[in-house]
C-alpha positions as semicolon CSV with decimal commas, in nm:
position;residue;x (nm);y (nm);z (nm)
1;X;-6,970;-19,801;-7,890
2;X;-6,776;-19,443;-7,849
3;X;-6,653;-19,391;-7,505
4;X;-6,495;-19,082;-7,393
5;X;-6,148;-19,265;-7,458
6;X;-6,255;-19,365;-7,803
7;X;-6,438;-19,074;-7,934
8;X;-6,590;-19,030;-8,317
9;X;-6,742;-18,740;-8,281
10;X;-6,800;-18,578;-8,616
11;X;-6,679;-18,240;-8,565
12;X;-6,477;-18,195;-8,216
13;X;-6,367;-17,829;-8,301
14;X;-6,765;-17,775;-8,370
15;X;-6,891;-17,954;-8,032
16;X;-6,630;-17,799;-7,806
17;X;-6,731;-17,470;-7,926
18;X;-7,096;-17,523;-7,874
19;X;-7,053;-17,649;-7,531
20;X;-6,826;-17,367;-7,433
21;X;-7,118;-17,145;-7,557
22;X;-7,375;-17,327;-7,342
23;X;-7,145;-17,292;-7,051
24;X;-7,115;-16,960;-7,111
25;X;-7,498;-16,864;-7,150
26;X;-7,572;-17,100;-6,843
27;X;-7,271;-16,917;-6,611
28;X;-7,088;-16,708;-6,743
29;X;-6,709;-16,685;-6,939
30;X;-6,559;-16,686;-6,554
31;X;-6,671;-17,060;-6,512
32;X;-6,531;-17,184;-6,827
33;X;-6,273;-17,398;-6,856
34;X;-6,170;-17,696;-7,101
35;X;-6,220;-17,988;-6,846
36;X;-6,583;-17,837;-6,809
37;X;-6,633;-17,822;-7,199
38;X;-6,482;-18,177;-7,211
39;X;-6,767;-18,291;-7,008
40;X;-7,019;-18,074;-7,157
41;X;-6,886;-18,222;-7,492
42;X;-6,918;-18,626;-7,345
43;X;-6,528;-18,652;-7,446
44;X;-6,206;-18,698;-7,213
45;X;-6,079;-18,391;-7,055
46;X;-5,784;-18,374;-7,272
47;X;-5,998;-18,447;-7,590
48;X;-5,972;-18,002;-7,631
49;X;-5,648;-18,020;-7,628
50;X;-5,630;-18,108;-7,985
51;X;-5,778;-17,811;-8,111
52;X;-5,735;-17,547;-7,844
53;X;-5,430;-17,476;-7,662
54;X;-5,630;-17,308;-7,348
55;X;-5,913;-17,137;-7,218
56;X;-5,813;-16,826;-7,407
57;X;-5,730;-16,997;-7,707
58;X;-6,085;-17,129;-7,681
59;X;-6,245;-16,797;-7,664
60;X;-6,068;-16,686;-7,894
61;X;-6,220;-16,912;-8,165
62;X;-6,547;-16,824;-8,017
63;X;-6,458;-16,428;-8,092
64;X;-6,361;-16,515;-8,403
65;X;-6,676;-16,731;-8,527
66;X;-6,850;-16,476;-8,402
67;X;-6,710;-16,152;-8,594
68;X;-6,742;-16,379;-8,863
69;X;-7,089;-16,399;-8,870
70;X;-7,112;-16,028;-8,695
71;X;-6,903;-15,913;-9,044
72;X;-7,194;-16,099;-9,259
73;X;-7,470;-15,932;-9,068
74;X;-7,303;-15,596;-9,152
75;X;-7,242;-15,654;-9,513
76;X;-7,550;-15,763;-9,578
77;X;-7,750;-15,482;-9,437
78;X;-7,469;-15,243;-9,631
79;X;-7,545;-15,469;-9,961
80;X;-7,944;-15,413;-9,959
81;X;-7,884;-15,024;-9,980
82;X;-7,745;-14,805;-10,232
83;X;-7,620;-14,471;-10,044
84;X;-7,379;-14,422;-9,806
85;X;-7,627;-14,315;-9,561
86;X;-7,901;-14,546;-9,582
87;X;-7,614;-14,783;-9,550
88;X;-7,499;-14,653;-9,235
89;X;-7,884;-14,669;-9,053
90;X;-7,887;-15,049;-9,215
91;X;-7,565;-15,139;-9,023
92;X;-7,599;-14,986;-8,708
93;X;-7,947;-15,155;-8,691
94;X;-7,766;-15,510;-8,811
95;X;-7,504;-15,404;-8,522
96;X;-7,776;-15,404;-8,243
97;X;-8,003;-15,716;-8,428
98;X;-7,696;-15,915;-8,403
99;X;-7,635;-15,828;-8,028
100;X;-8,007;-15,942;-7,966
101;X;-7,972;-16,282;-8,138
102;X;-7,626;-16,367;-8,054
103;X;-7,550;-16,215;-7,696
104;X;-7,355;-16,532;-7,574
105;X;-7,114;-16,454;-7,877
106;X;-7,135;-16,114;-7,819
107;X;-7,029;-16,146;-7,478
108;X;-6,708;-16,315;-7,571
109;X;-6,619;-16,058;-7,899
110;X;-6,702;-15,716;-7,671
111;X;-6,662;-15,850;-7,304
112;X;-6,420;-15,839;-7,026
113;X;-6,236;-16,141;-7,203
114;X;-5,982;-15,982;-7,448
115;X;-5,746;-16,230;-7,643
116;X;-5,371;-16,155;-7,695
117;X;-5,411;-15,947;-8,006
118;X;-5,045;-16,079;-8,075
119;X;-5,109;-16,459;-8,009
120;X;-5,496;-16,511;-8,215
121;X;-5,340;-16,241;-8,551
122;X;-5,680;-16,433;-8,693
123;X;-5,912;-16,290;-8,440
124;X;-5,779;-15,925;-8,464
125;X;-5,802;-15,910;-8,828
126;X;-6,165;-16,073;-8,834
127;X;-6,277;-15,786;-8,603
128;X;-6,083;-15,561;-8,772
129;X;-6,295;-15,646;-9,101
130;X;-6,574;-15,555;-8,930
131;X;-6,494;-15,192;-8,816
132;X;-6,332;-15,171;-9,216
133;X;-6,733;-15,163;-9,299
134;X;-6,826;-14,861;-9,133
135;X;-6,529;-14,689;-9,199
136;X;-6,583;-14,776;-9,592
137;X;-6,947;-14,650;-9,569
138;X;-6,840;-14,330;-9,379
139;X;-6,557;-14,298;-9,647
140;X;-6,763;-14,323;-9,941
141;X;-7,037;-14,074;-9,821
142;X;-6,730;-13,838;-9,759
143;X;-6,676;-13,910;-10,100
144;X;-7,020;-13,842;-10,229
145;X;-7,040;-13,562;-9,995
146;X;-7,339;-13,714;-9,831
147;X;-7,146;-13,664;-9,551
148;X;-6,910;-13,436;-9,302
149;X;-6,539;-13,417;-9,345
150;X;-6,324;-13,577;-9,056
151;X;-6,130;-13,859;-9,016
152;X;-6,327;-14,193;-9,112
153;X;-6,183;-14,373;-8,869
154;X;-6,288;-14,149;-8,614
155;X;-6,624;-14,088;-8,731
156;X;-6,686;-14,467;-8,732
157;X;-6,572;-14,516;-8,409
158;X;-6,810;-14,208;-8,249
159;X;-7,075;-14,440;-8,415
160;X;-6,963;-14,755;-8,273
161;X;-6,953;-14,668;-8,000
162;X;-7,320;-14,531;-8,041
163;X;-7,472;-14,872;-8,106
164;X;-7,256;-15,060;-7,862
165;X;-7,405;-14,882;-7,601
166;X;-7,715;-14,895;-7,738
167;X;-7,682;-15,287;-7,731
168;X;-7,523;-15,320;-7,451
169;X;-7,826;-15,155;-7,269
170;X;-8,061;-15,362;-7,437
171;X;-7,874;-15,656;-7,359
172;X;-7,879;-15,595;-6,984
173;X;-8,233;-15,429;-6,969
174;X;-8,138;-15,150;-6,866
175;X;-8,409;-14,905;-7,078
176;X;-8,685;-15,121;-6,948
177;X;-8,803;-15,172;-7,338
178;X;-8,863;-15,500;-7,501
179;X;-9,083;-15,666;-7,769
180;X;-9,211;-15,458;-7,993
181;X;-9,084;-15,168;-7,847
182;X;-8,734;-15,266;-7,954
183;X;-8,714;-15,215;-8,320
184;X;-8,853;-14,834;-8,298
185;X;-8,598;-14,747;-8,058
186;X;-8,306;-14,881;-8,223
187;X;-8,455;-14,675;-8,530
188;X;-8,497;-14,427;-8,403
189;X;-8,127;-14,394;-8,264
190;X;-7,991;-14,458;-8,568
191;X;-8,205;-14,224;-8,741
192;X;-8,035;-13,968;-8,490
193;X;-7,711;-14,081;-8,531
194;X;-7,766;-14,058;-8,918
195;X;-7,881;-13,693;-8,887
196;X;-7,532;-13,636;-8,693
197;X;-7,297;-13,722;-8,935
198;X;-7,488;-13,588;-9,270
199;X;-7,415;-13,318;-9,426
């Protein structure tokens, strides 16, 4: 019989990060801490230890799964489009879907909590690949002159930071929409923020 002193868990890295997650939805990241997602996980408090370092190293793995996935949400919704532009509605709308469905992750990746970009190199370039995918998309409609001149990287952020907010708000109710009112909205934003940047 495993006891918290003789654990055979399958995947410790795995059930640490789901119980920091549940912590985290329950509370919030301020209550987190490994001795807590020892318990949570039904393993001795220095069980974590093995795979995380600290708290922060902790979130940062969470971050990190999380752009991950974030990064496949994004290149899918570029992959099922052929223009630069439809490709740019597809993602911001991925962007805000993703918000909706993950918000715990979310939380962690675009939060107060902000890893050591110098100490997690792993996390910075997985949300770094990311941003690359609107910047490629606003790139290649330069290219095809679908869309206006400027710096990409610029552009892309100006659009980021379009469907943040337009998460964020959704995330914390603050538009008083929800349920089937959702997906027309975030449509319709996009469509507007697609009409911004075309030429």
């Amino acid at each position: 019989m495993a006891t918290k002193k003789s654990y055979h868990h399958g995947d410790l890295r795995r059930a640490l990060l789901d119980s920091a997650l549940a912590i985290i939805t329950e509370q919030d990241i301020s209550a987190l801490s490994l001795r807590q997602v020892a318990r949570r996980a039904g393993v001795s408090h220095t069980a974590p230890y093995r795979h995380f370092a600290d708290k922060e190293a902790l979130l940062a793995a969470v971050a990190e799964e999380g752009f991950r996935e974030f990064s496949r949400y994004l290149e899918q919704a570029r992959d099922a489009e052929s223009t630069p532009l439809a490709q740019l509605q597809a993602t911001g709308i991925a962007y805000v879907e993703y918000a909706l469905r993950y918000p715990t992750h979310y939380q962690v990746m675009f939060g107060s909590y902000c890893a050591d970009a110098d100490a997690f190199p792993l996390l910075t370039t997985t949300a770094n690949k990311s941003f690359q995918i609107l910047v490629d998309i606003i790139a290649d409609g330069q290219a095809a002159q679908e869309m206006q001149p400027g710096e990409p990287q610029l552009l892309a952020l100006a659009n980021w930071s379009l469907v943040h907010g337009l998460a964020m708000l959704l995330l914390d109710n603050r538009l008083g929409i929800e349920g089937d009112a959702v997906k027309p909205l975030i449509e319709n934003t996009l469509q507007l923020m697609q009409q911004g940047v075309a030429l």
